[in-house]
């Protein structure tokens, strides 16, 4: 179903995965590449999936710190008849093409968009140049893997004495 996309499963499961997403043509985000984390709830397809940007994006409806997407965009229109392709071919492109500053998750982006559209456009382009490149998403994957490998057996073992201290006699 997602054969046109680069999909990477997390922990070899089918409920969590990352998808490489390219900004829509003729938008401020054109040329940008993002890693999107998708988490399917147990009630999927009756409940919409959770989606979030793994690398930074400047957008009023995307939380800058967590990358969470304003779920209203999906939940208002979600139907069990949709499949995951709808997220990447309809929902996300529409979100990027038509930001809604009146329902923000990123107040700075919303405020700038309403006050100075030219400066907002420039900041979006700067974020795309800085954070939304192919090397950013492949680097972040490598960093995640190396962080996991850096934990030694000594570090992963814990002792109750270290945490709680010694018991009183």
C-alpha positions as YAML, in Angstrom:
chain: A
units: angstrom
residues:
- id: 1
  name: UNK
  ca: [0.00, 0.00, 0.00]
- id: 2
  name: UNK
  ca: [2.83, 2.43, 0.82]
- id: 3
  name: UNK
  ca: [5.19, 1.17, -1.89]
- id: 4
  name: UNK
  ca: [5.75, 4.70, -3.26]
- id: 5
  name: UNK
  ca: [7.14, 5.81, 0.11]
- id: 6
  name: UNK
  ca: [10.27, 5.01, 2.06]
- id: 7
  name: UNK
  ca: [8.83, 3.32, 5.18]
- id: 8
  name: UNK
  ca: [10.90, 2.23, 8.18]
- id: 9
  name: UNK
  ca: [9.28, 0.10, 10.87]
- id: 10
  name: UNK
  ca: [10.06, 0.74, 14.53]
- id: 11
  name: UNK
  ca: [10.91, -2.28, 16.68]
- id: 12
  name: UNK
  ca: [9.85, -4.54, 13.78]
- id: 13
  name: UNK
  ca: [6.21, -3.82, 14.55]
- id: 14
  name: UNK
  ca: [3.40, -2.80, 12.26]
- id: 15
  name: UNK
  ca: [1.83, -0.25, 14.62]
- id: 16
  name: UNK
  ca: [4.72, 2.25, 14.64]
- id: 17
  name: UNK
  ca: [6.77, 3.36, 11.69]
- id: 18
  name: UNK
  ca: [8.46, 6.34, 10.05]
- id: 19
  name: UNK
  ca: [7.70, 7.55, 6.55]
- id: 20
  name: UNK
  ca: [9.79, 9.85, 4.37]
- id: 21
  name: UNK
  ca: [7.57, 12.72, 3.26]
- id: 22
  name: UNK
  ca: [8.38, 15.37, 0.65]
- id: 23
  name: UNK
  ca: [6.87, 18.86, 0.78]
- id: 24
  name: UNK
  ca: [4.12, 19.45, -1.77]
- id: 25
  name: UNK
  ca: [4.97, 21.09, -5.09]
- id: 26
  name: UNK
  ca: [4.18, 24.78, -5.45]
- id: 27
  name: UNK
  ca: [4.27, 25.33, -1.69]
- id: 28
  name: UNK
  ca: [6.71, 27.00, 0.69]
- id: 29
  name: UNK
  ca: [7.70, 23.48, 1.74]
- id: 30
  name: UNK
  ca: [8.59, 22.25, -1.76]
- id: 31
  name: UNK
  ca: [11.99, 20.54, -1.74]
- id: 32
  name: UNK
  ca: [11.79, 19.76, 1.97]
- id: 33
  name: UNK
  ca: [12.04, 16.19, 3.24]
- id: 34
  name: UNK
  ca: [10.63, 15.14, 6.61]
- id: 35
  name: UNK
  ca: [10.53, 11.96, 8.58]
- id: 36
  name: UNK
  ca: [6.96, 11.43, 9.78]
- id: 37
  name: UNK
  ca: [6.30, 9.11, 12.70]
- id: 38
  name: UNK
  ca: [3.03, 7.20, 12.43]
- id: 39
  name: UNK
  ca: [1.46, 5.34, 15.34]
- id: 40
  name: UNK
  ca: [-1.61, 3.25, 14.66]
- id: 41
  name: UNK
  ca: [-4.03, 2.95, 17.59]
- id: 42
  name: UNK
  ca: [-5.54, -0.43, 18.49]
- id: 43
  name: UNK
  ca: [-8.86, 0.79, 17.07]
- id: 44
  name: UNK
  ca: [-7.35, 1.67, 13.66]
- id: 45
  name: UNK
  ca: [-8.91, 2.16, 11.08]
- id: 46
  name: UNK
  ca: [-11.88, 3.34, 13.14]
- id: 47
  name: UNK
  ca: [-9.66, 5.76, 15.05]
- id: 48
  name: UNK
  ca: [-7.22, 8.04, 13.25]
- id: 49
  name: UNK
  ca: [-3.48, 7.40, 13.53]
- id: 50
  name: UNK
  ca: [-1.15, 9.71, 15.45]
- id: 51
  name: UNK
  ca: [1.32, 11.48, 13.22]
- id: 52
  name: UNK
  ca: [4.20, 13.80, 13.92]
- id: 53
  name: UNK
  ca: [7.18, 15.42, 12.23]
- id: 54
  name: UNK
  ca: [10.50, 14.03, 13.49]
- id: 55
  name: UNK
  ca: [12.61, 16.87, 12.06]
- id: 56
  name: UNK
  ca: [11.71, 20.53, 12.62]
- id: 57
  name: UNK
  ca: [9.15, 22.38, 10.57]
- id: 58
  name: UNK
  ca: [7.86, 25.95, 10.97]
- id: 59
  name: UNK
  ca: [4.07, 25.76, 10.66]
- id: 60
  name: UNK
  ca: [1.18, 27.12, 12.77]
- id: 61
  name: UNK
  ca: [-0.51, 23.71, 13.07]
- id: 62
  name: UNK
  ca: [2.59, 21.68, 13.97]
- id: 63
  name: UNK
  ca: [4.07, 21.85, 17.46]
- id: 64
  name: UNK
  ca: [7.68, 22.97, 17.01]
- id: 65
  name: UNK
  ca: [9.06, 20.98, 19.96]
- id: 66
  name: UNK
  ca: [7.21, 17.65, 19.63]
- id: 67
  name: UNK
  ca: [6.37, 17.72, 15.92]
- id: 68
  name: UNK
  ca: [2.77, 16.80, 16.70]
- id: 69
  name: UNK
  ca: [0.27, 17.68, 14.03]
- id: 70
  name: UNK
  ca: [-2.96, 19.42, 14.97]
- id: 71
  name: UNK
  ca: [-5.13, 16.31, 15.12]
- id: 72
  name: UNK
  ca: [-8.29, 18.24, 14.29]
- id: 73
  name: UNK
  ca: [-7.08, 18.27, 10.70]
- id: 74
  name: UNK
  ca: [-7.27, 14.49, 10.59]
- id: 75
  name: UNK
  ca: [-9.98, 13.70, 13.12]
- id: 76
  name: UNK
  ca: [-12.56, 16.02, 11.57]
- id: 77
  name: UNK
  ca: [-12.30, 14.22, 8.25]
- id: 78
  name: UNK
  ca: [-11.14, 10.74, 9.27]
- id: 79
  name: UNK
  ca: [-13.15, 7.76, 8.15]
- id: 80
  name: UNK
  ca: [-12.48, 4.02, 8.39]
- id: 81
  name: UNK
  ca: [-12.77, 4.07, 4.60]
- id: 82
  name: UNK
  ca: [-9.45, 5.95, 4.38]
- id: 83
  name: UNK
  ca: [-6.10, 4.27, 4.33]
- id: 84
  name: UNK
  ca: [-2.66, 5.53, 5.24]
- id: 85
  name: UNK
  ca: [-2.11, 6.91, 1.75]
- id: 86
  name: UNK
  ca: [-4.72, 9.58, 2.52]
- id: 87
  name: UNK
  ca: [-2.40, 10.98, 5.21]
- id: 88
  name: UNK
  ca: [0.53, 11.38, 2.83]
- id: 89
  name: UNK
  ca: [-1.33, 12.23, -0.36]
- id: 90
  name: UNK
  ca: [-4.17, 14.39, 1.00]
- id: 91
  name: UNK
  ca: [-4.00, 15.41, 4.67]
- id: 92
  name: UNK
  ca: [-0.34, 16.44, 5.03]
- id: 93
  name: UNK
  ca: [-0.10, 18.19, 1.66]
- id: 94
  name: UNK
  ca: [-3.28, 20.14, 2.46]
- id: 95
  name: UNK
  ca: [-1.96, 20.99, 5.92]
- id: 96
  name: UNK
  ca: [1.21, 22.43, 4.39]
- id: 97
  name: UNK
  ca: [-0.56, 24.18, 1.54]
- id: 98
  name: UNK
  ca: [-3.29, 25.76, 3.70]
- id: 99
  name: UNK
  ca: [-2.02, 26.53, 7.23]
- id: 100
  name: UNK
  ca: [-4.62, 27.68, 9.74]
- id: 101
  name: UNK
  ca: [-3.16, 30.33, 12.09]
- id: 102
  name: UNK
  ca: [-6.46, 30.66, 13.99]
- id: 103
  name: UNK
  ca: [-6.05, 27.13, 15.49]
- id: 104
  name: UNK
  ca: [-2.32, 27.03, 16.28]
- id: 105
  name: UNK
  ca: [-0.02, 24.55, 17.96]
- id: 106
  name: UNK
  ca: [2.89, 26.87, 17.22]
- id: 107
  name: UNK
  ca: [1.90, 30.34, 18.42]
- id: 108
  name: UNK
  ca: [5.04, 31.98, 17.02]
- id: 109
  name: UNK
  ca: [4.37, 30.68, 13.52]
- id: 110
  name: UNK
  ca: [0.69, 31.63, 13.70]
- id: 111
  name: UNK
  ca: [1.43, 35.13, 14.98]
- id: 112
  name: UNK
  ca: [4.13, 35.76, 12.39]
- id: 113
  name: UNK
  ca: [1.90, 34.44, 9.60]
- id: 114
  name: UNK
  ca: [-0.92, 36.83, 10.57]
- id: 115
  name: UNK
  ca: [1.31, 39.87, 11.18]
- id: 116
  name: UNK
  ca: [3.97, 39.61, 8.46]
- id: 117
  name: UNK
  ca: [3.34, 37.04, 5.74]
- id: 118
  name: UNK
  ca: [6.58, 37.86, 3.91]
- id: 119
  name: UNK
  ca: [8.70, 37.28, 7.02]
- id: 120
  name: UNK
  ca: [6.72, 34.09, 7.78]
- id: 121
  name: UNK
  ca: [7.41, 32.78, 4.27]
- id: 122
  name: UNK
  ca: [11.11, 33.52, 4.72]
- id: 123
  name: UNK
  ca: [11.26, 31.70, 8.05]
- id: 124
  name: UNK
  ca: [9.52, 28.63, 6.56]
- id: 125
  name: UNK
  ca: [12.12, 28.56, 3.78]
- id: 126
  name: UNK
  ca: [14.96, 28.92, 6.32]
- id: 127
  name: UNK
  ca: [13.62, 25.96, 8.31]
- id: 128
  name: UNK
  ca: [13.35, 23.91, 5.13]
- id: 129
  name: UNK
  ca: [16.97, 24.71, 4.24]
- id: 130
  name: UNK
  ca: [18.22, 23.99, 7.73]
- id: 131
  name: UNK
  ca: [16.15, 21.01, 8.91]
- id: 132
  name: UNK
  ca: [14.26, 19.47, 5.97]
- id: 133
  name: UNK
  ca: [16.99, 17.88, 3.88]
- id: 134
  name: UNK
  ca: [17.46, 14.20, 3.09]
- id: 135
  name: UNK
  ca: [20.70, 14.13, 5.10]
- id: 136
  name: UNK
  ca: [18.82, 15.43, 8.18]
- id: 137
  name: UNK
  ca: [16.43, 12.48, 8.26]
- id: 138
  name: UNK
  ca: [19.09, 9.85, 7.55]
- id: 139
  name: UNK
  ca: [21.39, 11.44, 10.15]
- id: 140
  name: UNK
  ca: [18.65, 11.44, 12.78]
- id: 141
  name: UNK
  ca: [18.01, 7.73, 12.17]
- id: 142
  name: UNK
  ca: [21.71, 6.95, 12.52]
- id: 143
  name: UNK
  ca: [21.88, 9.04, 15.72]
- id: 144
  name: UNK
  ca: [18.94, 7.14, 17.23]
- id: 145
  name: UNK
  ca: [20.57, 3.79, 16.43]
- id: 146
  name: UNK
  ca: [23.98, 4.82, 17.77]
- id: 147
  name: UNK
  ca: [22.40, 6.17, 20.98]
- id: 148
  name: UNK
  ca: [20.81, 2.77, 21.59]
- id: 149
  name: UNK
  ca: [24.09, 0.97, 20.93]
- id: 150
  name: UNK
  ca: [26.06, 3.23, 23.28]
- id: 151
  name: UNK
  ca: [24.40, 1.76, 26.39]
- id: 152
  name: UNK
  ca: [26.76, -0.83, 27.88]
- id: 153
  name: UNK
  ca: [25.79, -3.79, 30.04]
- id: 154
  name: UNK
  ca: [27.18, -1.94, 33.07]
- id: 155
  name: UNK
  ca: [24.95, 1.09, 32.39]
- id: 156
  name: UNK
  ca: [21.83, -0.95, 31.73]
- id: 157
  name: UNK
  ca: [22.06, -2.88, 35.04]
- id: 158
  name: UNK
  ca: [20.56, -1.06, 37.97]
- id: 159
  name: UNK
  ca: [20.85, -1.62, 41.65]
- id: 160
  name: UNK
  ca: [18.11, -0.89, 44.15]
- id: 161
  name: UNK
  ca: [20.83, 0.24, 46.60]
- id: 162
  name: UNK
  ca: [21.92, 2.97, 44.17]
- id: 163
  name: UNK
  ca: [18.40, 4.28, 43.83]
- id: 164
  name: UNK
  ca: [17.03, 4.00, 47.35]
- id: 165
  name: UNK
  ca: [20.25, 4.02, 49.38]
- id: 166
  name: UNK
  ca: [20.92, 1.61, 52.21]
- id: 167
  name: UNK
  ca: [18.15, 0.44, 54.50]
- id: 168
  name: UNK
  ca: [18.14, 1.65, 58.11]
- id: 169
  name: UNK
  ca: [19.13, -1.07, 60.66]
...
